[in-house]
Coordinates of C-alpha atoms in Angstrom, one line a residue:
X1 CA 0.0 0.0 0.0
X2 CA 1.7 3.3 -1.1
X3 CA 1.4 6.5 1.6
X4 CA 0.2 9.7 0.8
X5 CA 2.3 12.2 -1.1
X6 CA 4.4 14.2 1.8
X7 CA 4.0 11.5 4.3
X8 CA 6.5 8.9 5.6
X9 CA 6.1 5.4 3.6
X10 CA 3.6 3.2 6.0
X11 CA 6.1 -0.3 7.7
X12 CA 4.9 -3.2 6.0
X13 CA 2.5 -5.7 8.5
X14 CA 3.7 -8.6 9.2
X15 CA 1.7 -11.6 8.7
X16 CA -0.6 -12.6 11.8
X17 CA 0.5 -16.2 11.3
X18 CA 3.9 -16.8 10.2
X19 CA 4.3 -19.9 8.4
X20 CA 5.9 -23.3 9.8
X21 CA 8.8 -24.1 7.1
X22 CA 9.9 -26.8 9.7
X23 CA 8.5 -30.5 9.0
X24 CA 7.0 -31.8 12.0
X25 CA 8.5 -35.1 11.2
X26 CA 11.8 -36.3 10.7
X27 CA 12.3 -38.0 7.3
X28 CA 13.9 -41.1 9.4
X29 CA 10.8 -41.1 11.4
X30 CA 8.3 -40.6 8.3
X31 CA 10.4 -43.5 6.7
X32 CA 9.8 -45.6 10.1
X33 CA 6.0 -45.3 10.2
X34 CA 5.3 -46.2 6.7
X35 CA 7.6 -49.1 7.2
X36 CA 5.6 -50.2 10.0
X37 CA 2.4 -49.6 7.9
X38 CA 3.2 -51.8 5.3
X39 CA 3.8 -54.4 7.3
X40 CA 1.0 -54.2 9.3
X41 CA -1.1 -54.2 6.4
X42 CA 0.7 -56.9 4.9
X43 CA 0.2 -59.1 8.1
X44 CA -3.8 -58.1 7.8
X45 CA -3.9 -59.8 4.8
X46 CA -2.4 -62.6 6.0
X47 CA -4.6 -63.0 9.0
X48 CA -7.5 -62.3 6.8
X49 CA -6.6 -65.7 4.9
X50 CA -4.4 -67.9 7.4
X51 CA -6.4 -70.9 6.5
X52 CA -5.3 -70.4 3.1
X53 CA -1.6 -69.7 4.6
X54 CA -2.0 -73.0 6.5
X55 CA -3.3 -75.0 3.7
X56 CA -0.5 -73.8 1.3
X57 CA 2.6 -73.9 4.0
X58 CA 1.4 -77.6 5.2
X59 CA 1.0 -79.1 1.9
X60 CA 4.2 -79.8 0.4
X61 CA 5.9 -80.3 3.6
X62 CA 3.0 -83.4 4.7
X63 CA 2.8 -84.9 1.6
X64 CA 7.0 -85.3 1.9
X65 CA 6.7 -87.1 5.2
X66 CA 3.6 -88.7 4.9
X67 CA 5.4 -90.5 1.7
X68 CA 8.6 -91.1 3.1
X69 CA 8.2 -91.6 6.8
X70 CA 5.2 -93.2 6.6
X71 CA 3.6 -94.9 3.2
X72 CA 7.2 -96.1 2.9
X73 CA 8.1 -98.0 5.6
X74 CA 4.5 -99.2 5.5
X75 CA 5.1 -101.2 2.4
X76 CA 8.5 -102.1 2.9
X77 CA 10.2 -99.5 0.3
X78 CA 11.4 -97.3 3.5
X79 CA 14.5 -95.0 2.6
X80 CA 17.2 -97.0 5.0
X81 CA 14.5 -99.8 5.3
X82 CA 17.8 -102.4 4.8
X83 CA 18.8 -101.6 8.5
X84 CA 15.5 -102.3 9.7
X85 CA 13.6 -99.8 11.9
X86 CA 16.4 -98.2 13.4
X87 CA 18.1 -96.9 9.6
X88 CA 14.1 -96.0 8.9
X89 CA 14.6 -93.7 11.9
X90 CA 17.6 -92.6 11.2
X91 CA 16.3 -91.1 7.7
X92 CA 13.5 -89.7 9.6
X93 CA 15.4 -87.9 12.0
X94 CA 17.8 -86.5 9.0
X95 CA 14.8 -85.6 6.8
X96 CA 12.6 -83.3 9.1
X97 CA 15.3 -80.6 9.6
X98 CA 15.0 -80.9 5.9
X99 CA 11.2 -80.3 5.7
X100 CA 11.6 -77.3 7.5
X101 CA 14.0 -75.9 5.3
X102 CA 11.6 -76.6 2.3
X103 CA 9.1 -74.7 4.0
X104 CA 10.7 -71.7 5.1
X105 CA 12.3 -71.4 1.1
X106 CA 9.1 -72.1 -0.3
X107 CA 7.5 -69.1 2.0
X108 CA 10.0 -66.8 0.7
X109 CA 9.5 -67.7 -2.3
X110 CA 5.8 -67.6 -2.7
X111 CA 5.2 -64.5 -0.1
X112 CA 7.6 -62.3 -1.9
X113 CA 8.9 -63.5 -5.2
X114 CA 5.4 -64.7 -6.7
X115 CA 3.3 -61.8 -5.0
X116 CA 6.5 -59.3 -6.3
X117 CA 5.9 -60.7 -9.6
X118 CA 2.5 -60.8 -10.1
X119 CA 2.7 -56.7 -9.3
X120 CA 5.1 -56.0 -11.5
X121 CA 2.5 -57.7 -14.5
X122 CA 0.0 -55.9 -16.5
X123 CA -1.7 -54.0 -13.5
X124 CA 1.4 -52.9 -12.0
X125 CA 0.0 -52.9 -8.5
X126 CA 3.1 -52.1 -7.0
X127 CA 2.4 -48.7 -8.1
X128 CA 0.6 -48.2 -4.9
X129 CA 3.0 -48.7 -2.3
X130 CA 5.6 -46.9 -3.8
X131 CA 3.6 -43.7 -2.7
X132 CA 3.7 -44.5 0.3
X133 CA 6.0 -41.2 2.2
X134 CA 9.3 -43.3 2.2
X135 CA 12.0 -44.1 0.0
X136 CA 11.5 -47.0 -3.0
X137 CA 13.9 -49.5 -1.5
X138 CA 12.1 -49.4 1.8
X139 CA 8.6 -50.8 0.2
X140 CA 11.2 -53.5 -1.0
X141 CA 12.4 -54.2 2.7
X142 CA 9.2 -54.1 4.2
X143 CA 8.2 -57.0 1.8
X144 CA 10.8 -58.8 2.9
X145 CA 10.3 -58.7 6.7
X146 CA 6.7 -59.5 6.4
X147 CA 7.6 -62.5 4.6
X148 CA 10.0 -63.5 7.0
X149 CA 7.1 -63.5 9.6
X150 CA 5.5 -65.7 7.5
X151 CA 8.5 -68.1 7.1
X152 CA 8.9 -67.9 11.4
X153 CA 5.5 -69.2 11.2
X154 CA 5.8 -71.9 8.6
X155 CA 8.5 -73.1 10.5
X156 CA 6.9 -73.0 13.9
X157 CA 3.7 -75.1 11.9
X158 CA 6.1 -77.5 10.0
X159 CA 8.1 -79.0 12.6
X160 CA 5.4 -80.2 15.0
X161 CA 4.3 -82.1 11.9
X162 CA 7.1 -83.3 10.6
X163 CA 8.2 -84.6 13.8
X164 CA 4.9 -87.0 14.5
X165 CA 3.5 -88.5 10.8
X166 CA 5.3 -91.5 10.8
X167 CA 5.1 -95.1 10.2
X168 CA 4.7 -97.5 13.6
X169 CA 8.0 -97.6 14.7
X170 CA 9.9 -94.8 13.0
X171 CA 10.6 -92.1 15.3
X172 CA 12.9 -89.0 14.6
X173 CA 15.5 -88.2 17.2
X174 CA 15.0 -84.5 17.5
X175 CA 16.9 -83.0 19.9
X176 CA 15.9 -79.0 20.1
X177 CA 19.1 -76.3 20.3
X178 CA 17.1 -73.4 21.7
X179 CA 19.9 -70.8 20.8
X180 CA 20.7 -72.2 17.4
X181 CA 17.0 -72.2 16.7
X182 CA 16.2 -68.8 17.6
X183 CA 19.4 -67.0 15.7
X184 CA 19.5 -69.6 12.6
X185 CA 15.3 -69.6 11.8
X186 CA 15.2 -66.0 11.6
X187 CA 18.4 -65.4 9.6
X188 CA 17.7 -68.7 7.2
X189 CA 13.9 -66.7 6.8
X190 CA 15.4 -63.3 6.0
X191 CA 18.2 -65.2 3.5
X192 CA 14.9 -67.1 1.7
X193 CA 12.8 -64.0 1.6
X194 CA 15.7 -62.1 0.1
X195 CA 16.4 -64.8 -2.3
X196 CA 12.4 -64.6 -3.1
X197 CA 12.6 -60.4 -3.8
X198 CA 15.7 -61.2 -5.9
X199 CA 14.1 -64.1 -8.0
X200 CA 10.3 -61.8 -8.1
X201 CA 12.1 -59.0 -9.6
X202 CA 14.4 -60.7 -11.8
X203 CA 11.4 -63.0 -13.6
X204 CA 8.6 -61.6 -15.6
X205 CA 5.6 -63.2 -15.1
X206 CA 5.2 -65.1 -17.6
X207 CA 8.4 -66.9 -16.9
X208 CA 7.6 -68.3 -13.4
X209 CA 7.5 -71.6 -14.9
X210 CA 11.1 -71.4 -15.7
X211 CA 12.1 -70.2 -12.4
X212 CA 10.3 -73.1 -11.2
X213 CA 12.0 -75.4 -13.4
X214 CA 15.9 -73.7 -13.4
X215 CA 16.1 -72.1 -10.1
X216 CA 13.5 -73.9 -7.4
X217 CA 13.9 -77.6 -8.3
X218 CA 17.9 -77.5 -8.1
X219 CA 17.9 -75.7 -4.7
X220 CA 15.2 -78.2 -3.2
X221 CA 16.8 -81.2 -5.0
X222 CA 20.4 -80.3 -4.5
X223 CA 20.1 -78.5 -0.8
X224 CA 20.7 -81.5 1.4
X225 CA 16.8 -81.8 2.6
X226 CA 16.8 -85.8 2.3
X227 CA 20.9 -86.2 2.9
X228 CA 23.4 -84.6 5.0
X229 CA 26.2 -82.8 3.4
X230 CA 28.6 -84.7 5.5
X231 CA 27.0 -88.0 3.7
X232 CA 27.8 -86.5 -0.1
X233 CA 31.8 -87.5 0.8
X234 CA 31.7 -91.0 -0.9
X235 CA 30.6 -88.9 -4.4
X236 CA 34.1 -88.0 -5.8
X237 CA 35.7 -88.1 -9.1
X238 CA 39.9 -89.0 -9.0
X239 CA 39.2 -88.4 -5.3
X240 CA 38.0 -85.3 -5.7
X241 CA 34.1 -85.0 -4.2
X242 CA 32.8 -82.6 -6.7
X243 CA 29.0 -82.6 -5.2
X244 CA 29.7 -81.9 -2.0
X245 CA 31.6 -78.8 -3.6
X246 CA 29.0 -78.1 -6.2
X247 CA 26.2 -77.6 -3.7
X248 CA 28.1 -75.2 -1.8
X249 CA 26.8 -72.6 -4.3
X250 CA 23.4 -73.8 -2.8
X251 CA 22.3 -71.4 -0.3
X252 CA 19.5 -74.3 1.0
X253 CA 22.3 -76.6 1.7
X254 CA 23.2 -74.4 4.8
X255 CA 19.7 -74.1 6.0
X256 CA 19.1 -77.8 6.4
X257 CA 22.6 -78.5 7.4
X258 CA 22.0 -75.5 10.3
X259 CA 18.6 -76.9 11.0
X260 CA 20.1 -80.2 11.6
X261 CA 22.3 -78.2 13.9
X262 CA 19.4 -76.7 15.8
X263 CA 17.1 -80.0 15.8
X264 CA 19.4 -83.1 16.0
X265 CA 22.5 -84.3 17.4
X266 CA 23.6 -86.2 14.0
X267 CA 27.0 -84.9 12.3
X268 CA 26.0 -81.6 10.0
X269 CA 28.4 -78.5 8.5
X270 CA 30.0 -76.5 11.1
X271 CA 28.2 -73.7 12.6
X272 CA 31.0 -71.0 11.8
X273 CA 30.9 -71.6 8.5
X274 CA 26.6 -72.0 8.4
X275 CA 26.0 -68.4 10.3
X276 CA 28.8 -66.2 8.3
X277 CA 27.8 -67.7 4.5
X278 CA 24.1 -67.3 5.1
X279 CA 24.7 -63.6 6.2
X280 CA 27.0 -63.4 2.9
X281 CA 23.8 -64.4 1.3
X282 CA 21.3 -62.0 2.7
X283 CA 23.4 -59.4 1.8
X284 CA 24.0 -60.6 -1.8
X285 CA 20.8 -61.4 -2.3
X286 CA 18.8 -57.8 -0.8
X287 CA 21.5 -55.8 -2.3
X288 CA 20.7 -57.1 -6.0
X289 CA 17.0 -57.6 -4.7
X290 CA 17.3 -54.0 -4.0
X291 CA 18.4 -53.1 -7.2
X292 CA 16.6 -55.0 -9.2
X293 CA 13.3 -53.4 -7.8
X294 CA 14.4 -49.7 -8.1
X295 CA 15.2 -50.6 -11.9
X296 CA 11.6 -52.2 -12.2
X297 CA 9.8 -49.4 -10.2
X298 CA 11.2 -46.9 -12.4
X299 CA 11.4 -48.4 -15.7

């Protein structure tokens, strides 16, 4: 407002309500609450269909003792059924830990990599949590925690299971570890659900068949769930034992070997060598999981 000729120029008002430049929130603490969003409303989801959850997490892992453990020795075609009862048991008690491991991968793999997958396709759902107030990789890490909830869970619905469907006379001797169980589940969950962002952002949709085929199957079949790595010695080539090397490459082979660890007293890999790889491949895996997401998110 100008003043009138011959008079002093008027002092400008100041406003009656400055404004509040300063955020009210931290970004660290903006970053922690939608964390904690996402995973709350990814554990809502999965309380809304745990009988679903159930059904899927139990079905692979039953049907693998139910045939080995107990339609087996039934008929006579039991895996160690040559040393009677006792080598029957002595499968038994090698293959659980093993059943376990199956289930906490196959979590991962279906919680994150499928579900990852699936929103990356034609309706790119993932859209919508990457507006949430946080940075992209977190929506990636939140993913991942939530599915290592689930895998705790499958692991904690698995082994009671695994541990009773047997045949008359076949009994595992488990043996529980309780400080090897609580550190190894939890890191074997977070190394699987890793694994499972890596895999979900590397594979269209379309090609989940082939990771099925190329990536699944080998790690199940070559990760020492029915046979200890100890017992792959007597395969060797000019003395050299080339599987047991091989499947080093195979992160499963050092969950099942640590699960023996935790739920057995039979011979299994050594624990310093189980606790510092698997971290090795949480790393590797969320780093490139990582990655692999930002590119997708912002292609």
């Amino acid at each position: 407002m100008t003043s009138a000729p011959g008079t002093a120029p008027a002092a400008p008002v100041p406003p009656a309500h400055p404004i509040d430049i300063v955020p009210r929130r931290s970004a660290a603490a903006s970053s922690r609450l939608a964390l904690g969003a996402l995973i709350r409303r990814d554990l809502t989801v999965l309380r809304k269909n745990f009988g679903e959850f159930v059904g899927r997490t139990l079905m692979q892992p039953f049907l693998l003792v139910f045939v080995f453990l107990y339609v087996f020795p039934v008929i006579g075609q039991g895996v160690g059924s040559a040393g009677g009862r006792a080598g029957e048991s002595a499968f038994a008690t090698v293959l659980v830990p093993g059943v376990v491991s199956i289930a906490i991968m196959f979590q991962g793999i279906q919680s994150v990599a499928i579900q990852m997958s699936q929103e990356f396709g034609f309706t790119r759902e993932i859209e919508d949590r990457v507006q949430a107030p946080c940075p992209i990789w977190l929506v990636a890490v939140a993913r991942v925690l939530s599915g290592s909830v689930q895998g705790l869970i499958s692991a904690a619905i698995v082994l009671p299971i695994a541990a009773v469907v047997h045949a008359p006379g076949v009994h595992a001797d488990l043996r529980i570890h309780w400080w090897i169980t609580l550190t190894l589940i939890p890191l074997a969950c977070v190394a699987m659900t890793s694994l499972g962002l890596l895999l979900g952002t590397t594979f269209q949709p379309r090609n989940i068949g082939v990771m099925f085929g190329f990536v699944i199957l080998p790690l199940v079949f070559l990760g020492g769930t029915y046979y200890q790595w100890t017992a792959l010695a007597p395969v060797q080539v000019g003395g050299f034992h080339w599987l047991q090397v091989l499947v080093l490459v195979n992160p499963l082979i050092y969950i099942s070997e640590g699960m023996r660890a935790a739920f057995t007293d039979v011979s299994h890999m050594p624990l310093y060598v189980v606790y510092p790889v698997l971290v090795g491949f949480c790393v590797l895996f969320l780093g490139l999981g990582l990655r692999n997401f930002r590119r997708r998110v912002l292609s």
